[in-house]
mmCIF file of C-alpha atoms and ligand atoms in Angstrom:
data_model
loop_
_atom_site.group_PDB
_atom_site.id
_atom_site.type_symbol
_atom_site.label_atom_id
_atom_site.label_comp_id
_atom_site.label_asym_id
_atom_site.label_seq_id
_atom_site.Cartn_x
_atom_site.Cartn_y
_atom_site.Cartn_z
ATOM 1 C CA MET I 10 0.000 0.000 0.000
ATOM 2 C CA LYS I 11 1.451 3.304 -1.087
ATOM 3 C CA LEU I 12 1.401 6.065 1.495
ATOM 4 C CA HIS I 13 0.891 9.683 0.600
ATOM 5 C CA GLU I 14 3.850 12.042 0.898
ATOM 6 C CA TYR I 15 2.500 13.568 4.129
ATOM 7 C CA GLN I 16 2.042 10.110 5.680
ATOM 8 C CA SER I 17 5.500 9.065 4.511
ATOM 9 C CA LYS I 18 7.058 12.174 6.048
ATOM 10 C CA GLU I 19 5.248 11.583 9.340
ATOM 11 C CA LEU I 20 6.546 8.031 9.384
ATOM 12 C CA LEU I 21 10.125 9.025 8.579
ATOM 13 C CA GLU I 22 10.076 11.782 11.172
ATOM 14 C CA ARG I 23 9.457 9.139 13.844
ATOM 15 C CA PHE I 24 12.814 7.656 12.819
ATOM 16 C CA SER I 25 14.545 11.030 13.142
ATOM 17 C CA VAL I 26 14.813 11.701 9.416
ATOM 18 C CA PRO I 27 14.776 15.505 8.962
ATOM 19 C CA VAL I 28 11.594 16.559 7.112
ATOM 20 C CA PRO I 29 10.210 20.045 6.448
ATOM 21 C CA ARG I 30 7.393 21.286 8.707
ATOM 22 C CA GLY I 31 3.946 21.162 7.128
ATOM 23 C CA GLN I 32 0.347 20.002 7.284
ATOM 24 C CA VAL I 33 -2.352 18.731 4.950
ATOM 25 C CA ALA I 34 -5.417 20.685 3.910
ATOM 26 C CA THR I 35 -8.580 19.722 2.055
ATOM 27 C CA ASP I 36 -9.733 23.308 1.421
ATOM 28 C CA ALA I 37 -8.201 26.686 0.588
ATOM 29 C CA ALA I 38 -9.000 28.317 3.949
ATOM 30 C CA THR I 39 -7.101 25.643 5.871
ATOM 31 C CA ALA I 40 -4.260 25.865 3.370
ATOM 32 C CA ARG I 41 -4.076 29.618 4.023
ATOM 33 C CA LYS I 42 -3.929 29.103 7.789
ATOM 34 C CA ILE I 43 -1.066 26.608 7.462
ATOM 35 C CA ALA I 44 0.764 28.896 5.029
ATOM 36 C CA GLU I 45 0.388 31.822 7.459
ATOM 37 C CA GLU I 46 1.773 29.740 10.302
ATOM 38 C CA LEU I 47 4.782 29.014 8.091
ATOM 39 C CA GLY I 48 5.261 32.751 7.548
ATOM 40 C CA GLY I 49 3.850 32.803 3.998
ATOM 41 C CA LYS I 50 6.890 31.208 2.359
ATOM 42 C CA CYS I 51 5.749 27.695 1.523
ATOM 43 C CA VAL I 52 5.364 24.926 -1.018
ATOM 44 C CA VAL I 53 1.923 23.554 -1.944
ATOM 45 C CA LYS I 54 1.963 19.938 -3.105
ATOM 46 C CA ALA I 55 -0.843 17.751 -4.462
ATOM 47 C CA GLN I 56 -1.200 14.568 -2.407
ATOM 48 C CA VAL I 57 -1.826 12.036 -5.144
ATOM 49 C CA LEU I 58 -0.183 8.634 -5.406
ATOM 50 C CA MET I 59 1.661 9.157 -8.635
ATOM 51 C CA GLY I 60 5.129 10.173 -9.696
ATOM 52 C CA GLY I 61 6.058 13.321 -11.575
ATOM 53 C CA ARG I 62 3.724 15.672 -9.704
ATOM 54 C CA GLY I 63 6.194 18.502 -10.167
ATOM 55 C CA LYS I 64 6.075 18.291 -13.978
ATOM 56 C CA ALA I 65 2.309 17.733 -13.878
ATOM 57 C CA GLY I 66 1.824 21.107 -12.174
ATOM 58 C CA GLY I 67 1.056 19.674 -8.752
ATOM 59 C CA VAL I 68 3.947 21.323 -6.874
ATOM 60 C CA LYS I 69 4.400 25.080 -6.595
ATOM 61 C CA LEU I 70 6.477 27.420 -4.433
ATOM 62 C CA PHE I 71 5.050 30.592 -2.851
ATOM 63 C CA ASP I 72 6.215 33.606 -0.882
ATOM 64 C CA ASN I 73 2.799 34.587 0.505
ATOM 65 C CA ALA I 74 -0.199 32.812 2.018
ATOM 66 C CA ASP I 75 -2.785 34.387 -0.321
ATOM 67 C CA ALA I 76 -1.229 32.985 -3.465
ATOM 68 C CA ALA I 77 -0.624 29.610 -1.782
ATOM 69 C CA ALA I 78 -4.277 29.415 -0.705
ATOM 70 C CA GLN I 79 -5.475 30.344 -4.168
ATOM 71 C CA PHE I 80 -3.352 27.635 -5.782
ATOM 72 C CA ALA I 81 -4.484 25.090 -3.161
ATOM 73 C CA GLY I 82 -8.092 25.963 -4.011
ATOM 74 C CA GLU I 83 -7.465 25.439 -7.722
ATOM 75 C CA LEU I 84 -5.630 22.164 -7.136
ATOM 76 C CA ILE I 85 -8.203 20.502 -4.857
ATOM 77 C CA GLY I 86 -10.742 18.675 -6.996
ATOM 78 C CA LYS I 87 -8.595 18.902 -10.102
ATOM 79 C CA ARG I 88 -7.374 15.869 -12.041
ATOM 80 C CA LEU I 89 -3.597 15.753 -12.359
ATOM 81 C CA VAL I 90 -2.141 13.899 -15.302
ATOM 82 C CA SER I 91 1.525 12.918 -15.547
ATOM 83 C CA ILE I 92 3.689 10.925 -17.934
ATOM 84 C CA GLN I 93 3.740 8.100 -15.368
ATOM 85 C CA ASN I 94 -0.043 8.216 -14.961
ATOM 86 C CA PRO I 95 -1.813 9.306 -18.180
ATOM 87 C CA GLN I 96 -5.321 8.610 -16.858
ATOM 88 C CA GLY I 97 -4.569 10.925 -13.946
ATOM 89 C CA MET I 98 -5.788 11.221 -10.373
ATOM 90 C CA VAL I 99 -8.074 13.695 -8.637
ATOM 91 C CA VAL I 100 -6.443 15.782 -5.900
ATOM 92 C CA GLU I 101 -8.282 15.562 -2.588
ATOM 93 C CA LYS I 102 -5.618 16.870 -0.244
ATOM 94 C CA VAL I 103 -2.659 19.205 -0.499
ATOM 95 C CA LEU I 104 0.409 19.373 1.699
ATOM 96 C CA VAL I 105 1.412 22.903 2.649
ATOM 97 C CA GLY I 106 5.035 22.706 3.681
ATOM 98 C CA GLU I 107 7.873 24.870 4.801
ATOM 99 C CA LEU I 108 9.840 26.152 1.811
ATOM 100 C CA VAL I 109 13.201 24.443 1.699
ATOM 101 C CA ASP I 110 16.045 26.398 0.193
ATOM 102 C CA ILE I 111 17.671 23.848 -2.100
ATOM 103 C CA ALA I 112 21.288 24.040 -3.281
ATOM 104 C CA GLU I 113 21.538 20.457 -4.540
ATOM 105 C CA GLU I 114 19.174 17.509 -4.968
ATOM 106 C CA TYR I 115 20.218 13.920 -4.215
ATOM 107 C CA TYR I 116 18.420 10.577 -4.334
ATOM 108 C CA LEU I 117 18.032 7.845 -1.716
ATOM 109 C CA SER I 118 15.906 4.723 -1.579
ATOM 110 C CA VAL I 119 15.674 1.390 0.210
ATOM 111 C CA LEU I 120 13.989 -1.574 -1.436
ATOM 112 C CA LEU I 121 14.219 -5.333 -1.704
ATOM 113 C CA ASP I 122 16.646 -6.747 -4.246
ATOM 114 C CA ARG I 123 14.981 -10.086 -4.905
ATOM 115 C CA ALA I 124 17.853 -11.494 -6.931
ATOM 116 C CA GLU I 125 20.311 -10.799 -4.103
ATOM 117 C CA GLN I 126 17.767 -11.722 -1.445
ATOM 118 C CA ARG I 127 18.574 -8.660 0.604
ATOM 119 C CA LEU I 128 17.737 -5.017 0.988
ATOM 120 C CA VAL I 129 19.502 -2.565 -1.244
ATOM 121 C CA VAL I 130 20.119 1.121 -0.601
ATOM 122 C CA MET I 131 20.304 3.186 -3.791
ATOM 123 C CA ILE I 132 22.277 6.399 -3.579
ATOM 124 C CA SER I 133 22.682 9.031 -6.251
ATOM 125 C CA LYS I 134 23.958 12.550 -6.553
ATOM 126 C CA GLU I 135 21.493 13.001 -9.442
ATOM 127 C CA GLY I 136 18.303 13.617 -7.485
ATOM 128 C CA GLY I 137 15.139 15.528 -8.302
ATOM 129 C CA MET I 138 14.518 13.875 -11.651
ATOM 130 C CA ASP I 139 13.009 10.541 -12.507
ATOM 131 C CA ILE I 140 15.385 7.845 -11.208
ATOM 132 C CA GLU I 141 14.480 5.475 -14.078
ATOM 133 C CA GLU I 142 15.813 8.128 -16.417
ATOM 134 C CA VAL I 143 19.046 8.411 -14.416
ATOM 135 C CA ALA I 144 19.355 4.608 -14.485
ATOM 136 C CA HIS I 145 18.948 4.756 -18.249
ATOM 137 C CA THR I 146 21.139 7.703 -19.181
ATOM 138 C CA LYS I 147 23.760 7.609 -16.412
ATOM 139 C CA PRO I 148 23.741 4.119 -14.883
ATOM 140 C CA GLY I 149 27.071 4.831 -13.205
ATOM 141 C CA ALA I 150 25.494 7.625 -11.191
ATOM 142 C CA ILE I 151 23.552 5.188 -8.984
ATOM 143 C CA VAL I 152 25.453 3.397 -6.224
ATOM 144 C CA ARG I 153 23.909 0.253 -4.741
ATOM 145 C CA LEU I 154 24.656 -0.851 -1.213
ATOM 146 C CA HIS I 155 23.303 -4.223 -0.085
ATOM 147 C CA VAL I 156 22.313 -4.753 3.538
ATOM 148 C CA ASP I 157 23.530 -7.935 5.182
ATOM 149 C CA PRO I 158 20.470 -9.519 6.791
ATOM 150 C CA ALA I 159 22.439 -10.769 9.794
ATOM 151 C CA TRP I 160 24.859 -7.903 10.356
ATOM 152 C CA GLY I 161 22.988 -4.929 9.030
ATOM 153 C CA LEU I 162 25.038 -2.007 7.760
ATOM 154 C CA ALA I 163 28.455 -1.166 9.123
ATOM 155 C CA ASP I 164 29.221 2.551 9.266
ATOM 156 C CA TYR I 165 32.313 2.225 7.098
ATOM 157 C CA GLU I 166 30.301 0.541 4.307
ATOM 158 C CA VAL I 167 27.773 3.364 4.287
ATOM 159 C CA ARG I 168 30.540 5.999 4.319
ATOM 160 C CA ASP I 169 32.246 4.249 1.393
ATOM 161 C CA ALA I 170 29.041 4.044 -0.612
ATOM 162 C CA VAL I 171 28.210 7.704 0.005
ATOM 163 C CA ALA I 172 31.723 8.701 -1.060
ATOM 164 C CA SER I 173 31.617 6.585 -4.200
ATOM 165 C CA ALA I 174 28.293 8.233 -5.115
ATOM 166 C CA ASN I 175 30.299 11.509 -5.110
ATOM 167 C CA ILE I 176 28.106 13.120 -2.486
ATOM 168 C CA PRO I 177 30.067 16.276 -1.551
ATOM 169 C CA GLY I 178 32.196 16.019 1.596
ATOM 170 C CA PRO I 179 30.189 18.352 3.852
ATOM 171 C CA ALA I 180 26.945 16.405 3.230
ATOM 172 C CA ARG I 181 28.364 12.945 3.799
ATOM 173 C CA ARG I 182 28.021 12.611 7.556
ATOM 174 C CA GLN I 183 24.309 13.567 7.465
ATOM 175 C CA MET I 184 23.769 11.297 4.478
ATOM 176 C CA VAL I 185 25.187 8.319 6.389
ATOM 177 C CA THR I 186 22.851 9.059 9.316
ATOM 178 C CA MET I 187 19.904 9.414 6.959
ATOM 179 C CA ILE I 188 20.618 6.109 5.210
ATOM 180 C CA LYS I 189 20.785 4.238 8.502
ATOM 181 C CA ALA I 190 17.516 5.848 9.607
ATOM 182 C CA LEU I 191 15.832 4.881 6.321
ATOM 183 C CA VAL I 192 16.873 1.243 6.660
ATOM 184 C CA LYS I 193 15.611 1.191 10.250
ATOM 185 C CA ALA I 194 12.329 2.820 9.152
ATOM 186 C CA TYR I 195 11.955 0.271 6.343
ATOM 187 C CA LEU I 196 12.461 -2.708 8.642
ATOM 188 C CA GLU I 197 10.435 -1.485 11.588
ATOM 189 C CA SER I 198 7.476 -0.216 9.559
ATOM 190 C CA ASP I 199 6.929 -3.318 7.391
ATOM 191 C CA ALA I 200 7.750 -1.168 4.366
ATOM 192 C CA ASP I 201 8.481 -2.521 0.921
ATOM 193 C CA LEU I 202 9.790 0.803 -0.389
ATOM 194 C CA VAL I 203 11.256 3.934 1.132
ATOM 195 C CA GLU I 204 12.325 6.612 -1.335
ATOM 196 C CA ILE I 205 13.409 10.223 -0.919
ATOM 197 C CA ASN I 206 13.687 12.184 -4.133
ATOM 198 C CA PRO I 207 14.949 14.790 -3.735
ATOM 199 C CA VAL I 208 17.052 14.689 -0.610
ATOM 200 C CA ALA I 209 17.639 18.448 -0.387
ATOM 201 C CA TRP I 210 21.052 19.910 0.507
ATOM 202 C CA THR I 211 20.489 23.451 1.731
ATOM 203 C CA PRO I 212 22.911 26.396 1.323
ATOM 204 C CA ASP I 213 23.403 26.412 5.096
ATOM 205 C CA GLY I 214 24.522 22.802 5.051
ATOM 206 C CA LYS I 215 21.519 20.749 6.098
ATOM 207 C CA LEU I 216 20.215 17.565 4.551
ATOM 208 C CA ILE I 217 16.410 17.272 4.534
ATOM 209 C CA ALA I 218 13.779 15.071 2.843
ATOM 210 C CA ALA I 219 11.973 17.444 0.440
ATOM 211 C CA ASP I 220 9.813 14.585 -0.855
ATOM 212 C CA ALA I 221 9.094 11.117 0.546
ATOM 213 C CA LYS I 222 7.504 7.961 -0.741
ATOM 214 C CA VAL I 223 6.875 4.980 1.531
ATOM 215 C CA SER I 224 4.980 1.856 0.621
ATOM 216 C CA ILE I 225 3.838 -0.653 3.248
ATOM 217 C CA ASP I 226 3.850 -4.390 2.527
ATOM 218 C CA ASP I 227 0.184 -5.343 1.973
ATOM 219 C CA ASN I 228 0.732 -8.589 3.863
ATOM 220 C CA ALA I 229 1.542 -6.608 7.011
ATOM 221 C CA LEU I 230 -1.461 -4.293 6.880
ATOM 222 C CA TYR I 231 -3.338 -6.377 9.442
ATOM 223 C CA ARG I 232 -0.947 -4.999 12.050
ATOM 224 C CA ARG I 233 -0.770 -1.478 10.599
ATOM 225 C CA SER I 234 -4.284 -0.350 11.444
ATOM 226 C CA GLU I 235 -3.218 3.311 11.327
ATOM 227 C CA TYR I 236 -3.434 3.113 7.523
ATOM 228 C CA GLU I 237 -6.909 1.541 7.422
ATOM 229 C CA ALA I 238 -8.630 4.873 6.750
ATOM 230 C CA THR I 239 -6.582 5.705 3.656
ATOM 231 C CA LYS I 240 -6.349 2.144 2.313
ATOM 232 C CA ASP I 241 -8.974 2.585 -0.396
ATOM 233 C CA ASP I 242 -7.438 5.607 -2.036
ATOM 234 C CA SER I 243 -4.019 3.966 -2.072
ATOM 235 C CA ALA I 244 -4.869 2.130 -5.287
ATOM 236 C CA GLU I 245 -3.981 4.041 -8.405
ATOM 237 C CA ASP I 246 -6.862 2.572 -10.327
ATOM 238 C CA PRO I 247 -10.505 3.080 -9.263
ATOM 239 C CA LEU I 248 -11.391 -0.543 -10.070
ATOM 240 C CA GLU I 249 -8.475 -1.803 -7.984
ATOM 241 C CA ALA I 250 -9.717 0.412 -5.150
ATOM 242 C CA GLU I 251 -13.184 -1.117 -5.499
ATOM 243 C CA ALA I 252 -11.633 -4.613 -5.506
ATOM 244 C CA ALA I 253 -9.724 -3.760 -2.313
ATOM 245 C CA ARG I 254 -13.002 -2.711 -0.670
ATOM 246 C CA ARG I 255 -14.575 -6.019 -1.725
ATOM 247 C CA GLY I 256 -11.523 -8.017 -0.661
ATOM 248 C CA ILE I 257 -10.934 -9.364 -4.176
ATOM 249 C CA ALA I 258 -7.474 -10.129 -5.569
ATOM 250 C CA TYR I 259 -7.690 -8.048 -8.754
ATOM 251 C CA VAL I 260 -5.086 -6.346 -10.896
ATOM 252 C CA LYS I 261 -6.128 -4.065 -13.748
ATOM 253 C CA LEU I 262 -4.295 -4.600 -17.022
ATOM 254 C CA ASP I 263 -4.582 -2.759 -20.316
ATOM 255 C CA GLY I 264 -6.222 -5.398 -22.513
ATOM 256 C CA ASP I 265 -9.856 -6.200 -23.255
ATOM 257 C CA ILE I 266 -10.478 -9.849 -22.297
ATOM 258 C CA GLY I 267 -11.714 -10.105 -18.716
ATOM 259 C CA ILE I 268 -10.355 -13.083 -16.796
ATOM 260 C CA ILE I 269 -11.696 -14.818 -13.712
ATOM 261 C CA GLY I 270 -10.286 -18.008 -12.254
ATOM 262 C CA ASN I 271 -9.653 -19.754 -8.973
ATOM 263 C CA GLY I 272 -6.053 -19.856 -7.781
ATOM 264 C CA ALA I 273 -3.361 -17.403 -8.849
ATOM 265 C CA GLY I 274 -1.535 -20.008 -10.935
ATOM 266 C CA LEU I 275 -4.623 -20.952 -12.896
ATOM 267 C CA VAL I 276 -5.450 -17.299 -13.523
ATOM 268 C CA MET I 277 -1.944 -16.574 -14.804
ATOM 269 C CA CYS I 278 -2.146 -19.657 -16.974
ATOM 270 C CA SER I 279 -5.473 -18.405 -18.381
ATOM 271 C CA MET I 280 -3.831 -15.073 -19.157
ATOM 272 C CA ASP I 281 -1.072 -16.871 -21.052
ATOM 273 C CA GLU I 282 -3.624 -18.862 -23.029
ATOM 274 C CA VAL I 283 -5.569 -15.724 -23.925
ATOM 275 C CA LYS I 284 -2.328 -14.122 -25.115
ATOM 276 C CA ALA I 285 -1.416 -17.230 -27.083
ATOM 277 C CA ALA I 286 -4.844 -17.122 -28.747
ATOM 278 C CA GLY I 287 -4.189 -13.538 -29.849
ATOM 279 C CA GLY I 288 -6.079 -11.729 -27.094
ATOM 280 C CA ARG I 289 -5.041 -9.182 -24.500
ATOM 281 C CA PRO I 290 -5.992 -9.785 -20.847
ATOM 282 C CA ALA I 291 -7.918 -6.905 -19.229
ATOM 283 C CA ASN I 292 -7.209 -8.041 -15.706
ATOM 284 C CA PHE I 293 -6.038 -10.655 -13.244
ATOM 285 C CA LEU I 294 -8.735 -11.882 -10.864
ATOM 286 C CA ASP I 295 -8.488 -14.771 -8.442
ATOM 287 C CA VAL I 296 -11.840 -15.626 -6.819
ATOM 288 C CA GLY I 297 -9.981 -17.522 -4.122
ATOM 289 C CA GLY I 298 -10.559 -20.986 -2.708
ATOM 290 C CA GLY I 299 -14.045 -22.184 -1.802
ATOM 291 C CA ALA I 300 -15.783 -19.193 -3.364
ATOM 292 C CA GLN I 301 -19.560 -19.089 -2.908
ATOM 293 C CA ALA I 302 -22.052 -17.864 -5.497
ATOM 294 C CA GLU I 303 -22.283 -14.405 -3.885
ATOM 295 C CA ARG I 304 -18.541 -13.848 -4.184
ATOM 296 C CA VAL I 305 -18.409 -15.054 -7.783
ATOM 297 C CA LYS I 306 -21.207 -12.633 -8.601
ATOM 298 C CA SER I 307 -19.260 -9.799 -6.997
ATOM 299 C CA CYS I 308 -16.187 -10.749 -9.078
ATOM 300 C CA VAL I 309 -18.150 -10.858 -12.344
ATOM 301 C CA GLU I 310 -19.670 -7.448 -11.554
ATOM 302 C CA LEU I 311 -16.254 -6.005 -10.854
ATOM 303 C CA VAL I 312 -14.664 -7.220 -14.089
ATOM 304 C CA LEU I 313 -17.628 -5.994 -16.130
ATOM 305 C CA GLN I 314 -17.268 -2.500 -14.625
ATOM 306 C CA ASP I 315 -14.168 -2.189 -16.791
ATOM 307 C CA LYS I 316 -15.602 -0.620 -19.937
ATOM 308 C CA ALA I 317 -12.705 -1.903 -22.027
ATOM 309 C CA VAL I 318 -13.771 -5.536 -21.519
ATOM 310 C CA LYS I 319 -15.097 -7.074 -24.756
ATOM 311 C CA GLY I 320 -15.242 -10.693 -23.654
ATOM 312 C CA LEU I 321 -15.028 -12.661 -20.413
ATOM 313 C CA LEU I 322 -13.240 -15.917 -19.715
ATOM 314 C CA ILE I 323 -14.129 -17.844 -16.571
ATOM 315 C CA ASN I 324 -11.760 -20.687 -15.795
ATOM 316 C CA ILE I 325 -12.538 -22.799 -12.742
ATOM 317 C CA PHE I 326 -10.792 -25.913 -11.606
ATOM 318 C CA GLY I 327 -13.063 -27.318 -8.935
ATOM 319 C CA GLY I 328 -11.315 -28.532 -5.829
ATOM 320 C CA ILE I 329 -12.426 -26.852 -2.657
ATOM 321 C CA THR I 330 -14.313 -24.487 -4.937
ATOM 322 C CA ARG I 331 -17.441 -26.196 -6.227
ATOM 323 C CA GLY I 332 -18.209 -25.734 -9.906
ATOM 324 C CA ASP I 333 -21.954 -25.443 -9.309
ATOM 325 C CA GLU I 334 -21.440 -22.602 -6.794
ATOM 326 C CA VAL I 335 -19.445 -20.759 -9.440
ATOM 327 C CA ALA I 336 -22.130 -21.390 -12.059
ATOM 328 C CA LYS I 337 -24.818 -20.061 -9.692
ATOM 329 C CA GLY I 338 -22.761 -16.940 -9.081
ATOM 330 C CA ILE I 339 -22.312 -16.349 -12.799
ATOM 331 C CA LEU I 340 -26.032 -16.773 -13.431
ATOM 332 C CA GLU I 341 -26.953 -14.473 -10.531
ATOM 333 C CA ALA I 342 -24.604 -11.832 -11.868
ATOM 334 C CA PHE I 343 -26.197 -12.166 -15.311
ATOM 335 C CA SER I 344 -29.705 -11.866 -13.955
ATOM 336 C CA THR I 345 -28.916 -8.502 -12.358
ATOM 337 C CA LEU I 346 -26.524 -7.061 -14.925
ATOM 338 C CA ASP I 347 -27.126 -6.158 -18.505
ATOM 339 C CA VAL I 348 -24.392 -8.248 -20.111
ATOM 340 C CA ASN I 349 -23.916 -7.939 -23.822
ATOM 341 C CA ILE I 350 -20.448 -9.350 -24.295
ATOM 342 C CA PRO I 351 -19.540 -12.984 -24.946
ATOM 343 C CA VAL I 352 -18.765 -15.086 -21.894
ATOM 344 C CA VAL I 353 -16.946 -18.402 -22.063
ATOM 345 C CA ALA I 354 -16.742 -20.715 -19.071
ATOM 346 C CA ARG I 355 -14.554 -23.738 -18.574
ATOM 347 C CA VAL I 356 -15.363 -25.712 -15.449
ATOM 348 C CA GLU I 357 -13.475 -28.835 -14.404
ATOM 349 C CA GLY I 358 -13.264 -30.867 -11.224
ATOM 350 C CA THR I 359 -15.623 -30.859 -8.257
ATOM 351 C CA ALA I 360 -19.268 -30.532 -9.342
ATOM 352 C CA ALA I 361 -18.284 -29.702 -12.928
ATOM 353 C CA GLU I 362 -21.171 -31.677 -14.384
ATOM 354 C CA GLU I 363 -23.693 -29.888 -12.179
ATOM 355 C CA ALA I 364 -22.131 -26.604 -13.253
ATOM 356 C CA LEU I 365 -22.397 -27.384 -16.952
ATOM 357 C CA ALA I 366 -26.006 -28.485 -16.477
ATOM 358 C CA LEU I 367 -26.791 -25.119 -14.839
ATOM 359 C CA LEU I 368 -25.133 -23.198 -17.676
ATOM 360 C CA GLU I 369 -26.812 -25.279 -20.373
ATOM 361 C CA GLY I 370 -29.233 -23.254 -22.465
ATOM 362 C CA THR I 371 -27.909 -19.880 -21.216
ATOM 363 C CA LYS I 372 -25.878 -17.313 -23.137
ATOM 364 C CA ILE I 373 -22.704 -18.623 -21.550
ATOM 365 C CA VAL I 374 -20.543 -20.612 -23.916
ATOM 366 C CA GLY I 375 -19.053 -23.769 -22.474
ATOM 367 C CA ALA I 376 -15.525 -24.989 -23.211
ATOM 368 C CA SER I 377 -13.841 -28.288 -22.512
ATOM 369 C CA THR I 378 -10.234 -27.144 -22.122
ATOM 370 C CA MET I 379 -8.454 -23.970 -21.164
ATOM 371 C CA GLN I 380 -7.039 -23.599 -24.693
ATOM 372 C CA ASP I 381 -10.476 -24.113 -26.195
ATOM 373 C CA ALA I 382 -11.946 -21.526 -23.804
ATOM 374 C CA ALA I 383 -9.264 -18.973 -24.647
ATOM 375 C CA ALA I 384 -9.664 -19.503 -28.401
ATOM 376 C CA LYS I 385 -13.453 -19.190 -28.146
ATOM 377 C CA VAL I 386 -13.502 -16.028 -26.048
ATOM 378 C CA VAL I 387 -10.928 -14.336 -28.276
ATOM 379 C CA SER I 388 -12.726 -15.179 -31.524
ATOM 380 C CA LEU I 389 -16.135 -14.133 -30.119
ATOM 381 C CA ALA I 390 -14.848 -10.912 -28.567
ATOM 382 C CA TYR I 391 -12.920 -9.752 -31.623
ATOM 383 C CA ALA I 392 -15.561 -10.892 -34.127
HETATM 384 P P1 GDP D 407 7.373 14.783 -7.546
HETATM 385 O O1 GDP D 407 7.556 15.512 -8.841
HETATM 386 O O2 GDP D 407 6.046 14.117 -7.497
HETATM 387 O O3 GDP D 407 8.469 13.833 -7.263
HETATM 388 O O4 GDP D 407 7.342 15.910 -6.386
HETATM 389 P P2 GDP D 407 8.541 16.547 -5.535
HETATM 390 O O5 GDP D 407 8.063 16.711 -4.157
HETATM 391 O O6 GDP D 407 9.788 15.767 -5.666
HETATM 392 O O7 GDP D 407 8.706 17.975 -6.160
HETATM 393 C C1 GDP D 407 9.232 18.184 -7.449
HETATM 394 C C2 GDP D 407 10.318 19.222 -7.428
HETATM 395 O O8 GDP D 407 9.837 20.412 -6.827
HETATM 396 C C3 GDP D 407 11.521 18.821 -6.579
HETATM 397 O O9 GDP D 407 12.440 18.058 -7.307
HETATM 398 C C4 GDP D 407 12.079 20.175 -6.211
HETATM 399 O O10 GDP D 407 12.938 20.650 -7.223
HETATM 400 C C5 GDP D 407 10.869 21.064 -6.134
HETATM 401 N N1 GDP D 407 10.498 21.259 -4.724
HETATM 402 C C6 GDP D 407 9.672 20.519 -3.949
HETATM 403 N N2 GDP D 407 9.624 20.996 -2.686
HETATM 404 C C7 GDP D 407 10.462 22.069 -2.660
HETATM 405 C C8 GDP D 407 10.862 23.009 -1.652
HETATM 406 O O11 GDP D 407 10.470 22.963 -0.489
HETATM 407 N N3 GDP D 407 11.744 23.976 -2.025
HETATM 408 C C9 GDP D 407 12.222 24.088 -3.306
HETATM 409 N N4 GDP D 407 13.074 25.048 -3.579
HETATM 410 N N5 GDP D 407 11.871 23.231 -4.251
HETATM 411 C C10 GDP D 407 11.012 22.243 -3.958
HETATM 412 MN MN1 MN D 408 9.909 13.615 -5.912
#
């Protein structure tokens, strides 16, 4: 779950990472009050979970509270569109922060390096811009420091890494402290990403997190109840947010063949088959084990909310999940929704015969194998 910048800064502050003062506002009047408390000089930043807010016009610097409040008023309710997120996101909150005087911008992040099976700290002197671009154009400008899971980080290793990233001498000591604090924050907060871009180096020699991005491991959310309230808006896609509310494992993709199956492996396999048959999957959806009719109905509804979907493939291998329960769910969904796209169902295993009997004579096309189902849905959808 991605946290907003203001939440990320609050979290990092608890680990003694220097962050600018500031507060969130949901209306212009509150924004003005915060700006006044900061003495008028401030930065107003859209709190949306997407990168490139600066370029998208979501970050602006001010020297008086009136102008800051006016901009905050314009920003709230507006849809911001960036290169990273072309469909855009509506701004609901803004962060009004202390204006940091920036001499140089650096980059720091902590994430899991799966190949190395350990955490990696990424350090770069080239901060402020998109790190993917730095990785592409100046790969040598990013220094990677792996964290030993048993020993953690030794000070000398961090000092070496900071030096080899060419961070200027006067900033190094604070950078070392910041890196150690970020690793501690990552581990103790169940994070799966901590990123500061830019780490600001001020003319009076202070290192401070001008931006912050923390993501919490979804599997740890049960013990991170403080994020419950903002969980829904953490999804970048409205359908994924709806799926999160319904407790459905759903990932939006950019194709047009909706896919529902039971078990992540079977769903991925179905996606492969759809691709092989010349189609493009619109989503990943795992109904989960032992799904009842009501849940299947909810899943079908969700997938059909995606207006890009031109055909639906339902692939069930009955084990704990009973085929007839799935069939009932599909039929219930169809009785309440106005479905005018082709639907192909392949049901195998427990209660498959009962399922096929239920689907017999309906608009749902049956299929005997996964390949057959994929071929049918693709040819019907693209007909
Ligand atoms: P992002 O574009 O979504 O990553 O948003 P950032 O918070 O990183 O802001 C984009 C850019 O705005 C930064 O790279 C800075 O150059 C600038 N910026 C943000 N906050 C401040 C600030 O307090 N002072 C100054 N001078 N610039 C800032
Ligand atoms: Mn940034």
